[in-house]
Amino acid sequence: MFTNQSAERPATTADNKRVPFNDLAIQWREIRDEVTREFEEVFARSAFSSGPFVKSFENEMAAYLGTKHAVAVNSGTSALHLAMAAAGIGPGDEVLVPAHTFIATLWGVLYVGATPVLCDVDDATGTIDADAAAGRITPRTKAIIPVHIYGQPADMEAVNKLAVRHSLLVVEDNAQAIGARWNGKALGTIGQIGCFSFYPGKNLGAAGEGGLVCTDDDTLAERVRVLHNHGQSERYTHIEIGFNYRMDGLQAVVLRHKLRRLDDWTSRRKSLAQRYQAGLSGLPLKVPAVQNQDHVWHLFVVRTPLRDELRTHLQQADIETGLHYPIPCHRQPCFQHLALAGDAYPHSDLWASEGLSLPLFYGMTEAQVDRVVREIRRFYARGEAISV
Ligand SMILES: *Cc1c(COP(=O)(O)O)cnc(C)c1O
């Protein structure tokens, strides 16, 4: 079964080199000179919290996304919280969210006292299944949060159709798909509010924490701006109970210099992903494909029932992999009191138990991709896959 000539080939030197899951130092080397120079300016002007560098970053992000308003904040989680708060969502309201996502998608909903209502995801893309979501709508449903997971758009046509029919607010969790497009428009600008994360490992990553809220709606934007800065309309006038969710000046500098390179870095990710797709074709594992118009490959997640065995095999070959995310939301210990577990989210369960994230990062070489492919082929050729 699964015979493969390369399985018999002796290991070469390149074959023994460790392949990390990510290497952010490669990005740093490219921006280092300009960023350190600009850091001097931040210190000289004491522009540490919000300030001119953050303002410039907001303007550049608004232009990049083609949106009217962009408010830089201190994390993606804060962005999601502000989106819910600015929209006036609160106790008694329900918000539709996918069961397969990073947990922070739910935090914003919970922070305002609303109820996250989980929906299963599409088997092929891992993004929210609009039909499943339709079945969970009640008179209390106020909003839906599609997550563009791994860098691929959710089916925004289906989401928008559902939203229009039931007057739902659409908040995009675009922590993982910055730069991806839907019908020519940037993701994050398709719904009423878009939320971004600049956590270091994201496609656009800060040197620490960061996030952003974008919207074309003047009222929502103003509310986000006030809430993220202590509820201030002007200095020391607090018109409502707010938060301290401002972005640091130093983070804005890092992000501005990376933003200029983002499209180049994304095309590199796309070409590495294509190399994986070609190299892994024909094997008995599910290889991710572009199903919804675009994909910026935040993660390259293959699926196999032999996930744990394959992961161990790659680990022994000095290839680092990741799990995103091994426990779906409905099985998280913090939600046990809600009795959400059960068989209601079969595709979410499959993504959690079968998904394996392969290394894919800006600066990764083709030789590294080829080595990962070779080791996966070896795994299937050697029968490690058959003995279990
Ligand atoms: C990273 C991430 C977040 C949270 O962003 P932070 O900046 O880490 O707070 C939210 N949703 C998704 C899907 C993410 O991947």
mmCIF file of C-alpha atoms and ligand atoms in Angstrom:
data_model
loop_
_atom_site.group_PDB
_atom_site.id
_atom_site.type_symbol
_atom_site.label_atom_id
_atom_site.label_comp_id
_atom_site.label_asym_id
_atom_site.label_seq_id
_atom_site.Cartn_x
_atom_site.Cartn_y
_atom_site.Cartn_z
ATOM 1 C CA MET A 1 0.000 0.000 0.000
ATOM 2 C CA PHE A 2 1.110 3.604 -0.648
ATOM 3 C CA THR A 3 4.491 2.526 -2.071
ATOM 4 C CA ASN A 4 6.826 5.372 -2.713
ATOM 5 C CA GLN A 5 10.367 5.242 -4.090
ATOM 6 C CA SER A 6 11.552 8.146 -2.001
ATOM 7 C CA ALA A 7 10.968 6.108 1.131
ATOM 8 C CA GLU A 8 14.066 4.081 0.314
ATOM 9 C CA ARG A 9 16.286 7.056 -0.413
ATOM 10 C CA PRO A 10 19.042 7.701 2.107
ATOM 11 C CA ALA A 11 18.714 10.910 4.068
ATOM 12 C CA THR A 12 20.791 13.798 2.728
ATOM 13 C CA THR A 13 22.158 16.641 4.820
ATOM 14 C CA ALA A 14 19.202 18.836 3.931
ATOM 15 C CA ASP A 15 16.959 16.025 5.092
ATOM 16 C CA ASN A 16 18.224 16.341 8.628
ATOM 17 C CA LYS A 17 17.719 20.057 9.120
ATOM 18 C CA ARG A 18 15.078 21.008 11.643
ATOM 19 C CA VAL A 19 12.010 22.687 10.150
ATOM 20 C CA PRO A 20 10.508 25.101 12.688
ATOM 21 C CA PHE A 21 6.796 25.850 12.758
ATOM 22 C CA ASN A 22 7.504 29.544 12.326
ATOM 23 C CA ASP A 23 10.518 31.869 12.306
ATOM 24 C CA LEU A 24 9.620 35.480 12.994
ATOM 25 C CA ALA A 25 13.283 36.542 13.081
ATOM 26 C CA ILE A 26 13.244 36.429 9.260
ATOM 27 C CA GLN A 27 10.695 39.266 9.217
ATOM 28 C CA TRP A 28 12.666 41.171 11.822
ATOM 29 C CA ARG A 29 15.871 41.078 9.762
ATOM 30 C CA GLU A 30 14.049 42.772 6.864
ATOM 31 C CA ILE A 31 12.590 45.656 8.844
ATOM 32 C CA ARG A 32 15.197 46.030 11.564
ATOM 33 C CA ASP A 33 17.049 49.144 10.321
ATOM 34 C CA GLU A 34 14.001 51.257 9.539
ATOM 35 C CA VAL A 35 12.131 50.157 12.650
ATOM 36 C CA THR A 36 14.952 50.828 15.108
ATOM 37 C CA ARG A 37 15.455 54.251 13.546
ATOM 38 C CA GLU A 38 11.781 55.057 14.003
ATOM 39 C CA PHE A 39 11.800 53.714 17.570
ATOM 40 C CA GLU A 40 14.221 56.548 18.375
ATOM 41 C CA GLU A 41 11.574 58.987 17.234
ATOM 42 C CA VAL A 42 8.889 57.366 19.373
ATOM 43 C CA PHE A 43 11.108 57.772 22.436
ATOM 44 C CA ALA A 44 12.178 61.289 21.480
ATOM 45 C CA ARG A 45 8.538 62.358 21.145
ATOM 46 C CA SER A 46 7.265 60.176 24.038
ATOM 47 C CA ALA A 47 4.598 58.876 21.655
ATOM 48 C CA PHE A 48 4.107 55.702 23.647
ATOM 49 C CA SER A 49 0.357 55.289 23.918
ATOM 50 C CA SER A 50 -1.807 56.141 20.890
ATOM 51 C CA GLY A 51 -0.312 59.306 19.366
ATOM 52 C CA PRO A 52 1.008 60.178 15.903
ATOM 53 C CA PHE A 53 2.492 56.794 14.971
ATOM 54 C CA VAL A 54 -0.717 54.976 15.859
ATOM 55 C CA LYS A 55 -2.712 57.603 13.918
ATOM 56 C CA SER A 56 -0.529 57.027 10.842
ATOM 57 C CA PHE A 57 -0.971 53.286 11.154
ATOM 58 C CA GLU A 58 -4.752 53.710 11.375
ATOM 59 C CA ASN A 59 -4.771 55.862 8.244
ATOM 60 C CA GLU A 60 -2.609 53.386 6.351
ATOM 61 C CA MET A 61 -4.771 50.455 7.437
ATOM 62 C CA ALA A 62 -7.947 52.278 6.425
ATOM 63 C CA ALA A 63 -6.431 52.915 2.985
ATOM 64 C CA TYR A 64 -5.136 49.342 2.695
ATOM 65 C CA LEU A 65 -8.526 47.855 3.555
ATOM 66 C CA GLY A 66 -10.591 50.442 1.694
ATOM 67 C CA THR A 67 -12.613 51.302 4.794
ATOM 68 C CA LYS A 68 -13.739 54.622 6.232
ATOM 69 C CA HIS A 69 -12.663 54.134 9.842
ATOM 70 C CA ALA A 70 -9.897 52.100 11.451
ATOM 71 C CA VAL A 71 -9.264 52.176 15.207
ATOM 72 C CA ALA A 72 -6.041 50.532 16.406
ATOM 73 C CA VAL A 73 -6.349 48.703 19.724
ATOM 74 C CA ASN A 74 -4.232 46.554 22.017
ATOM 75 C CA SER A 75 -5.420 43.070 20.896
ATOM 76 C CA GLY A 76 -7.815 41.185 18.660
ATOM 77 C CA THR A 77 -9.759 40.183 21.751
ATOM 78 C CA SER A 78 -10.237 43.866 22.634
ATOM 79 C CA ALA A 79 -11.353 44.523 19.052
ATOM 80 C CA LEU A 80 -14.052 41.835 19.336
ATOM 81 C CA HIS A 81 -15.154 43.159 22.729
ATOM 82 C CA LEU A 82 -15.399 46.723 21.371
ATOM 83 C CA ALA A 83 -17.392 45.535 18.353
ATOM 84 C CA MET A 84 -19.999 43.953 20.619
ATOM 85 C CA ALA A 85 -20.065 46.885 23.060
ATOM 86 C CA ALA A 86 -20.238 49.551 20.339
ATOM 87 C CA ALA A 87 -23.153 47.736 18.689
ATOM 88 C CA GLY A 88 -25.025 47.754 21.996
ATOM 89 C CA ILE A 89 -25.140 43.969 22.286
ATOM 90 C CA GLY A 90 -25.717 42.832 25.874
ATOM 91 C CA PRO A 91 -27.548 40.551 28.290
ATOM 92 C CA GLY A 92 -30.397 38.617 26.685
ATOM 93 C CA ASP A 93 -28.921 38.935 23.190
ATOM 94 C CA GLU A 94 -27.645 35.944 21.249
ATOM 95 C CA VAL A 95 -24.722 35.958 18.838
ATOM 96 C CA LEU A 96 -24.013 33.188 16.311
ATOM 97 C CA VAL A 97 -20.405 31.952 16.349
ATOM 98 C CA PRO A 98 -18.663 28.910 14.848
ATOM 99 C CA ALA A 99 -17.850 26.064 17.263
ATOM 100 C CA HIS A 100 -14.472 25.660 15.569
ATOM 101 C CA THR A 101 -12.417 28.804 16.191
ATOM 102 C CA PHE A 102 -9.883 30.278 18.575
ATOM 103 C CA ILE A 103 -11.716 30.887 21.840
ATOM 104 C CA ALA A 104 -11.339 34.693 21.681
ATOM 105 C CA THR A 105 -14.123 34.831 19.069
ATOM 106 C CA LEU A 106 -16.473 34.052 21.973
ATOM 107 C CA TRP A 107 -14.850 36.291 24.582
ATOM 108 C CA GLY A 108 -16.226 39.564 23.217
ATOM 109 C CA VAL A 109 -19.756 38.168 23.274
ATOM 110 C CA LEU A 110 -19.325 36.936 26.849
ATOM 111 C CA TYR A 111 -17.664 40.158 28.076
ATOM 112 C CA VAL A 112 -20.798 42.172 27.235
ATOM 113 C CA GLY A 113 -23.039 39.606 28.950
ATOM 114 C CA ALA A 114 -24.559 38.238 25.730
ATOM 115 C CA THR A 115 -24.865 34.538 24.846
ATOM 116 C CA PRO A 116 -22.675 32.922 22.172
ATOM 117 C CA VAL A 117 -24.742 30.416 20.177
ATOM 118 C CA LEU A 118 -22.474 27.847 18.592
ATOM 119 C CA CYS A 119 -22.923 26.694 14.988
ATOM 120 C CA ASP A 120 -21.171 23.847 13.210
ATOM 121 C CA VAL A 121 -18.674 24.599 10.450
ATOM 122 C CA ASP A 122 -18.352 23.543 6.845
ATOM 123 C CA ASP A 123 -16.457 20.254 6.480
ATOM 124 C CA ALA A 124 -14.311 21.493 3.599
ATOM 125 C CA THR A 125 -13.311 24.970 4.820
ATOM 126 C CA GLY A 126 -13.807 24.972 8.598
ATOM 127 C CA THR A 127 -15.751 28.245 8.334
ATOM 128 C CA ILE A 128 -19.246 28.821 9.732
ATOM 129 C CA ASP A 129 -21.985 26.794 8.032
ATOM 130 C CA ALA A 130 -24.726 29.299 7.228
ATOM 131 C CA ASP A 131 -27.395 26.567 7.084
ATOM 132 C CA ALA A 132 -26.424 25.368 10.548
ATOM 133 C CA ALA A 133 -26.505 28.994 11.710
ATOM 134 C CA ALA A 134 -29.976 29.496 10.212
ATOM 135 C CA GLY A 135 -31.246 26.621 12.330
ATOM 136 C CA ARG A 136 -30.060 28.331 15.507
ATOM 137 C CA ILE A 137 -31.758 31.692 15.008
ATOM 138 C CA THR A 138 -34.253 32.839 17.656
ATOM 139 C CA PRO A 139 -36.018 36.168 18.242
ATOM 140 C CA ARG A 140 -33.066 37.087 20.492
ATOM 141 C CA THR A 141 -30.377 36.620 17.784
ATOM 142 C CA LYS A 142 -28.696 39.980 17.176
ATOM 143 C CA ALA A 143 -25.441 39.268 15.372
ATOM 144 C CA ILE A 144 -23.276 36.706 13.604
ATOM 145 C CA ILE A 145 -19.464 36.454 13.766
ATOM 146 C CA PRO A 146 -18.034 34.621 10.753
ATOM 147 C CA VAL A 147 -14.377 33.662 11.297
ATOM 148 C CA HIS A 148 -12.110 33.562 8.245
ATOM 149 C CA ILE A 149 -10.248 30.675 9.742
ATOM 150 C CA TYR A 150 -6.709 29.775 8.636
ATOM 151 C CA GLY A 151 -6.813 32.668 6.141
ATOM 152 C CA GLN A 152 -9.763 31.635 3.983
ATOM 153 C CA PRO A 153 -12.985 33.680 3.728
ATOM 154 C CA ALA A 154 -16.146 32.300 5.246
ATOM 155 C CA ASP A 155 -18.951 32.070 2.678
ATOM 156 C CA MET A 156 -19.911 35.744 3.004
ATOM 157 C CA GLU A 157 -22.652 35.515 0.413
ATOM 158 C CA ALA A 158 -24.496 32.954 2.547
ATOM 159 C CA VAL A 159 -23.717 34.844 5.771
ATOM 160 C CA ASN A 160 -24.929 38.165 4.368
ATOM 161 C CA LYS A 161 -28.098 36.600 2.977
ATOM 162 C CA LEU A 162 -28.911 35.181 6.409
ATOM 163 C CA ALA A 163 -28.049 38.484 8.077
ATOM 164 C CA VAL A 164 -30.308 40.493 5.788
ATOM 165 C CA ARG A 165 -33.198 38.072 6.219
ATOM 166 C CA HIS A 166 -33.000 38.254 10.032
ATOM 167 C CA SER A 167 -31.608 41.797 10.497
ATOM 168 C CA LEU A 168 -28.373 40.586 12.063
ATOM 169 C CA LEU A 169 -25.249 42.622 12.554
ATOM 170 C CA VAL A 170 -22.258 40.984 10.793
ATOM 171 C CA VAL A 171 -18.975 41.230 12.704
ATOM 172 C CA GLU A 172 -16.073 39.602 10.869
ATOM 173 C CA ASP A 173 -13.389 37.978 12.991
ATOM 174 C CA ASN A 174 -10.558 38.610 10.557
ATOM 175 C CA ALA A 175 -7.701 37.794 12.916
ATOM 176 C CA GLN A 176 -6.379 35.228 10.442
ATOM 177 C CA ALA A 177 -7.109 36.530 6.947
ATOM 178 C CA ILE A 178 -5.766 40.057 6.605
ATOM 179 C CA GLY A 179 -5.382 40.941 2.931
ATOM 180 C CA ALA A 180 -7.755 38.267 1.636
ATOM 181 C CA ARG A 181 -10.540 39.459 -0.664
ATOM 182 C CA TRP A 182 -14.185 38.624 -1.269
ATOM 183 C CA ASN A 183 -15.642 39.854 -4.576
ATOM 184 C CA GLY A 184 -12.729 42.293 -4.778
ATOM 185 C CA LYS A 185 -13.320 43.785 -1.313
ATOM 186 C CA ALA A 186 -10.940 43.297 1.613
ATOM 187 C CA LEU A 187 -12.138 40.867 4.257
ATOM 188 C CA GLY A 188 -13.097 42.780 7.371
ATOM 189 C CA THR A 189 -15.014 45.305 5.250
ATOM 190 C CA ILE A 190 -17.740 42.920 4.039
ATOM 191 C CA GLY A 191 -19.806 43.009 7.255
ATOM 192 C CA GLN A 192 -20.612 46.090 9.352
ATOM 193 C CA ILE A 193 -17.547 45.681 11.604
ATOM 194 C CA GLY A 194 -14.210 43.948 11.024
ATOM 195 C CA CYS A 195 -11.880 42.831 13.830
ATOM 196 C CA PHE A 196 -8.170 42.153 13.368
ATOM 197 C CA SER A 197 -5.416 40.740 15.578
ATOM 198 C CA PHE A 198 -1.715 41.563 15.305
ATOM 199 C CA TYR A 199 -0.598 38.859 17.698
ATOM 200 C CA PRO A 200 3.036 38.112 16.684
ATOM 201 C CA GLY A 201 2.301 34.902 14.764
ATOM 202 C CA LYS A 202 -0.539 36.383 12.685
ATOM 203 C CA ASN A 203 0.152 37.258 9.025
ATOM 204 C CA LEU A 204 0.660 40.878 10.133
ATOM 205 C CA GLY A 205 2.215 40.520 13.565
ATOM 206 C CA ALA A 206 3.323 43.108 16.119
ATOM 207 C CA ALA A 207 6.277 42.783 18.483
ATOM 208 C CA GLY A 208 3.738 42.006 21.186
ATOM 209 C CA GLU A 209 -0.021 42.485 21.229
ATOM 210 C CA GLY A 210 -2.197 44.519 18.886
ATOM 211 C CA GLY A 211 -5.543 44.639 17.118
ATOM 212 C CA LEU A 212 -7.834 46.824 15.041
ATOM 213 C CA VAL A 213 -11.522 47.541 14.487
ATOM 214 C CA CYS A 214 -12.705 48.806 11.111
ATOM 215 C CA THR A 215 -16.108 49.992 9.913
ATOM 216 C CA ASP A 216 -17.741 52.297 7.368
ATOM 217 C CA ASP A 217 -20.370 53.294 9.927
ATOM 218 C CA ASP A 218 -19.656 56.722 11.497
ATOM 219 C CA THR A 219 -21.702 56.067 14.646
ATOM 220 C CA LEU A 220 -20.121 52.679 15.370
ATOM 221 C CA ALA A 221 -16.637 54.075 14.700
ATOM 222 C CA GLU A 222 -17.153 56.971 17.103
ATOM 223 C CA ARG A 223 -18.431 54.604 19.776
ATOM 224 C CA VAL A 224 -15.405 52.293 19.349
ATOM 225 C CA ARG A 225 -13.071 55.295 19.549
ATOM 226 C CA VAL A 226 -14.664 56.559 22.773
ATOM 227 C CA LEU A 227 -14.888 53.131 24.422
ATOM 228 C CA HIS A 228 -11.284 52.113 23.661
ATOM 229 C CA ASN A 229 -9.969 55.273 25.350
ATOM 230 C CA HIS A 230 -11.564 55.322 28.822
ATOM 231 C CA GLY A 231 -14.969 56.397 27.499
ATOM 232 C CA GLN A 232 -13.595 59.867 26.796
ATOM 233 C CA SER A 233 -15.242 62.270 24.374
ATOM 234 C CA GLU A 234 -12.461 64.707 25.143
ATOM 235 C CA ARG A 235 -9.662 64.570 27.666
ATOM 236 C CA TYR A 236 -11.004 63.817 31.164
ATOM 237 C CA THR A 237 -14.635 63.951 30.049
ATOM 238 C CA HIS A 238 -15.932 60.401 30.350
ATOM 239 C CA ILE A 239 -19.303 60.065 28.665
ATOM 240 C CA GLU A 240 -19.578 56.341 29.386
ATOM 241 C CA ILE A 241 -17.791 53.527 31.161
ATOM 242 C CA GLY A 242 -14.903 52.688 28.883
ATOM 243 C CA PHE A 243 -11.756 50.598 28.648
ATOM 244 C CA ASN A 244 -8.057 51.166 28.200
ATOM 245 C CA TYR A 245 -7.603 49.335 24.895
ATOM 246 C CA ARG A 246 -5.218 51.765 23.167
ATOM 247 C CA MET A 247 -2.355 50.645 20.921
ATOM 248 C CA ASP A 248 1.288 51.344 21.843
ATOM 249 C CA GLY A 249 3.303 53.681 19.628
ATOM 250 C CA LEU A 250 6.134 51.151 19.324
ATOM 251 C CA GLN A 251 3.724 48.494 18.019
ATOM 252 C CA ALA A 252 2.369 50.922 15.433
ATOM 253 C CA VAL A 253 5.908 51.465 14.120
ATOM 254 C CA VAL A 254 6.535 47.737 13.722
ATOM 255 C CA LEU A 255 3.143 47.227 12.075
ATOM 256 C CA ARG A 256 3.566 50.129 9.618
ATOM 257 C CA HIS A 257 6.823 48.726 8.307
ATOM 258 C CA LYS A 258 5.400 45.228 8.020
ATOM 259 C CA LEU A 259 2.177 46.450 6.370
ATOM 260 C CA ARG A 260 4.216 47.810 3.433
ATOM 261 C CA ARG A 261 5.499 44.309 2.824
ATOM 262 C CA LEU A 262 2.359 42.378 3.647
ATOM 263 C CA ASP A 263 1.169 41.747 0.085
ATOM 264 C CA ASP A 264 4.620 40.458 -0.920
ATOM 265 C CA TRP A 265 4.770 38.261 2.134
ATOM 266 C CA THR A 266 1.286 36.957 1.389
ATOM 267 C CA SER A 267 2.162 36.037 -2.198
ATOM 268 C CA ARG A 268 5.103 34.100 -0.842
ATOM 269 C CA ARG A 269 2.747 32.210 1.498
ATOM 270 C CA LYS A 270 0.474 31.469 -1.462
ATOM 271 C CA SER A 271 3.292 30.019 -3.515
ATOM 272 C CA LEU A 272 4.510 27.835 -0.614
ATOM 273 C CA ALA A 273 0.944 26.598 -0.105
ATOM 274 C CA GLN A 274 0.713 25.663 -3.790
ATOM 275 C CA ARG A 275 3.936 23.725 -3.471
ATOM 276 C CA TYR A 276 2.473 21.792 -0.544
ATOM 277 C CA GLN A 277 -0.744 21.117 -2.483
ATOM 278 C CA ALA A 278 1.153 19.714 -5.459
ATOM 279 C CA GLY A 279 3.537 17.716 -3.284
ATOM 280 C CA LEU A 280 0.823 16.157 -1.134
ATOM 281 C CA SER A 281 -1.663 15.280 -3.855
ATOM 282 C CA GLY A 282 -2.669 11.661 -4.153
ATOM 283 C CA LEU A 283 -2.043 10.837 -0.495
ATOM 284 C CA PRO A 284 -4.853 9.582 1.755
ATOM 285 C CA LEU A 285 -5.106 12.871 3.651
ATOM 286 C CA LYS A 286 -7.248 15.967 3.115
ATOM 287 C CA VAL A 287 -5.167 18.783 1.670
ATOM 288 C CA PRO A 288 -6.619 22.284 2.071
ATOM 289 C CA ALA A 289 -7.720 24.059 -1.097
ATOM 290 C CA VAL A 290 -9.027 27.495 -1.994
ATOM 291 C CA GLN A 291 -12.794 26.969 -1.809
ATOM 292 C CA ASN A 292 -14.086 30.475 -1.101
ATOM 293 C CA GLN A 293 -12.449 32.812 -3.634
ATOM 294 C CA ASP A 294 -9.221 33.577 -1.799
ATOM 295 C CA HIS A 295 -6.879 32.251 0.882
ATOM 296 C CA VAL A 296 -3.944 34.009 2.538
ATOM 297 C CA TRP A 297 -2.717 30.832 4.252
ATOM 298 C CA HIS A 298 -2.338 31.934 7.834
ATOM 299 C CA LEU A 299 -2.137 28.204 8.473
ATOM 300 C CA PHE A 300 -1.838 25.153 6.215
ATOM 301 C CA VAL A 301 -4.000 22.544 7.938
ATOM 302 C CA VAL A 302 -4.221 19.007 6.569
ATOM 303 C CA ARG A 303 -6.715 16.509 7.944
ATOM 304 C CA THR A 304 -6.298 12.814 8.668
ATOM 305 C CA PRO A 305 -7.707 10.370 11.228
ATOM 306 C CA LEU A 306 -4.018 9.443 11.788
ATOM 307 C CA ARG A 307 -3.228 12.982 12.904
ATOM 308 C CA ASP A 308 -1.460 12.051 16.139
ATOM 309 C CA GLU A 309 0.649 9.339 14.466
ATOM 310 C CA LEU A 310 1.625 11.661 11.625
ATOM 311 C CA ARG A 311 2.495 14.384 14.109
ATOM 312 C CA THR A 312 4.753 12.041 16.065
ATOM 313 C CA HIS A 313 6.429 10.888 12.852
ATOM 314 C CA LEU A 314 7.164 14.485 11.825
ATOM 315 C CA GLN A 315 8.375 15.361 15.301
ATOM 316 C CA GLN A 316 10.850 12.480 15.145
ATOM 317 C CA ALA A 317 12.035 13.871 11.817
ATOM 318 C CA ASP A 318 12.604 17.252 13.512
ATOM 319 C CA ILE A 319 9.645 18.933 11.817
ATOM 320 C CA GLU A 320 7.506 21.094 14.072
ATOM 321 C CA THR A 321 3.735 21.093 13.603
ATOM 322 C CA GLY A 322 0.806 22.720 15.414
ATOM 323 C CA LEU A 323 -2.774 21.966 16.448
ATOM 324 C CA HIS A 324 -5.369 24.668 15.742
ATOM 325 C CA TYR A 325 -7.379 23.903 17.771
ATOM 326 C CA PRO A 326 -7.452 20.535 19.513
ATOM 327 C CA ILE A 327 -10.519 21.212 21.709
ATOM 328 C CA PRO A 328 -13.546 22.765 19.998
ATOM 329 C CA CYS A 329 -15.439 25.510 21.841
ATOM 330 C CA HIS A 330 -18.327 23.271 22.928
ATOM 331 C CA ARG A 331 -15.902 20.947 24.756
ATOM 332 C CA GLN A 332 -13.914 23.607 26.609
ATOM 333 C CA PRO A 333 -13.811 23.141 30.398
ATOM 334 C CA CYS A 334 -14.901 26.759 30.963
ATOM 335 C CA PHE A 335 -18.246 26.052 29.247
ATOM 336 C CA GLN A 336 -19.021 22.809 31.043
ATOM 337 C CA HIS A 337 -21.823 24.437 33.014
ATOM 338 C CA LEU A 338 -23.565 25.172 29.711
ATOM 339 C CA ALA A 339 -23.686 21.456 28.805
ATOM 340 C CA LEU A 340 -22.719 22.206 25.206
ATOM 341 C CA ALA A 341 -20.833 18.989 24.463
ATOM 342 C CA GLY A 342 -22.539 16.226 22.521
ATOM 343 C CA ASP A 343 -22.787 15.433 18.840
ATOM 344 C CA ALA A 344 -24.278 18.695 17.638
ATOM 345 C CA TYR A 345 -21.103 19.934 15.940
ATOM 346 C CA PRO A 346 -19.695 16.937 14.010
ATOM 347 C CA HIS A 347 -17.539 18.918 11.573
ATOM 348 C CA SER A 348 -16.082 21.044 14.353
ATOM 349 C CA ASP A 349 -15.193 17.842 16.190
ATOM 350 C CA LEU A 350 -13.485 16.488 13.066
ATOM 351 C CA TRP A 351 -11.419 19.636 12.521
ATOM 352 C CA ALA A 352 -10.308 19.464 16.153
ATOM 353 C CA SER A 353 -9.398 15.775 16.120
ATOM 354 C CA GLU A 354 -7.986 15.461 12.578
ATOM 355 C CA GLY A 355 -6.415 18.837 11.817
ATOM 356 C CA LEU A 356 -2.632 19.164 11.684
ATOM 357 C CA SER A 357 -0.983 22.516 10.919
ATOM 358 C CA LEU A 358 2.188 22.138 8.828
ATOM 359 C CA PRO A 359 4.963 24.742 8.922
ATOM 360 C CA LEU A 360 4.188 27.655 6.588
ATOM 361 C CA PHE A 361 5.690 31.077 7.188
ATOM 362 C CA TYR A 362 7.246 33.975 5.370
ATOM 363 C CA GLY A 363 10.873 33.093 4.743
ATOM 364 C CA MET A 364 10.311 29.349 4.657
ATOM 365 C CA THR A 365 12.250 27.824 1.763
ATOM 366 C CA GLU A 366 10.997 25.545 -0.973
ATOM 367 C CA ALA A 367 13.526 22.959 0.225
ATOM 368 C CA GLN A 368 11.864 23.040 3.642
ATOM 369 C CA VAL A 369 8.430 22.487 2.115
ATOM 370 C CA ASP A 370 9.860 19.623 0.058
ATOM 371 C CA ARG A 371 11.340 18.041 3.154
ATOM 372 C CA VAL A 372 8.006 18.157 4.988
ATOM 373 C CA VAL A 373 6.303 16.658 1.928
ATOM 374 C CA ARG A 374 8.937 13.935 1.709
ATOM 375 C CA GLU A 375 8.505 12.996 5.365
ATOM 376 C CA ILE A 376 4.726 12.840 5.003
ATOM 377 C CA ARG A 377 5.133 10.583 1.954
ATOM 378 C CA ARG A 378 7.526 8.434 3.957
ATOM 379 C CA PHE A 379 4.954 8.134 6.731
ATOM 380 C CA TYR A 380 2.376 6.718 4.336
ATOM 381 C CA ALA A 381 4.910 4.579 2.436
ATOM 382 C CA ARG A 382 6.388 2.923 5.513
ATOM 383 C CA GLY A 383 3.086 1.594 6.676
ATOM 384 C CA GLU A 384 3.085 3.512 9.942
ATOM 385 C CA ALA A 385 -0.250 4.586 8.598
ATOM 386 C CA ILE A 386 -1.460 1.012 8.151
ATOM 387 C CA SER A 387 -0.436 -0.553 11.425
ATOM 388 C CA VAL A 388 -2.872 1.484 13.500
HETATM 389 C C1 LIG B 1 -5.739 35.465 17.312
HETATM 390 C C2 LIG B 1 -7.196 35.387 17.229
HETATM 391 C C3 LIG B 1 -8.043 36.186 18.019
HETATM 392 C C4 LIG B 1 -7.568 36.993 19.176
HETATM 393 O O1 LIG B 1 -6.606 37.917 18.945
HETATM 394 P P1 LIG B 1 -5.607 38.370 20.104
HETATM 395 O O2 LIG B 1 -4.886 39.486 19.441
HETATM 396 O O3 LIG B 1 -4.728 37.207 20.423
HETATM 397 O O4 LIG B 1 -6.400 38.828 21.268
HETATM 398 C C5 LIG B 1 -9.406 36.121 17.791
HETATM 399 N N1 LIG B 1 -9.928 35.292 16.875
HETATM 400 C C6 LIG B 1 -9.158 34.499 16.117
HETATM 401 C C7 LIG B 1 -9.814 33.613 15.104
HETATM 402 C C8 LIG B 1 -7.765 34.494 16.283
HETATM 403 O O5 LIG B 1 -7.028 33.683 15.531
#
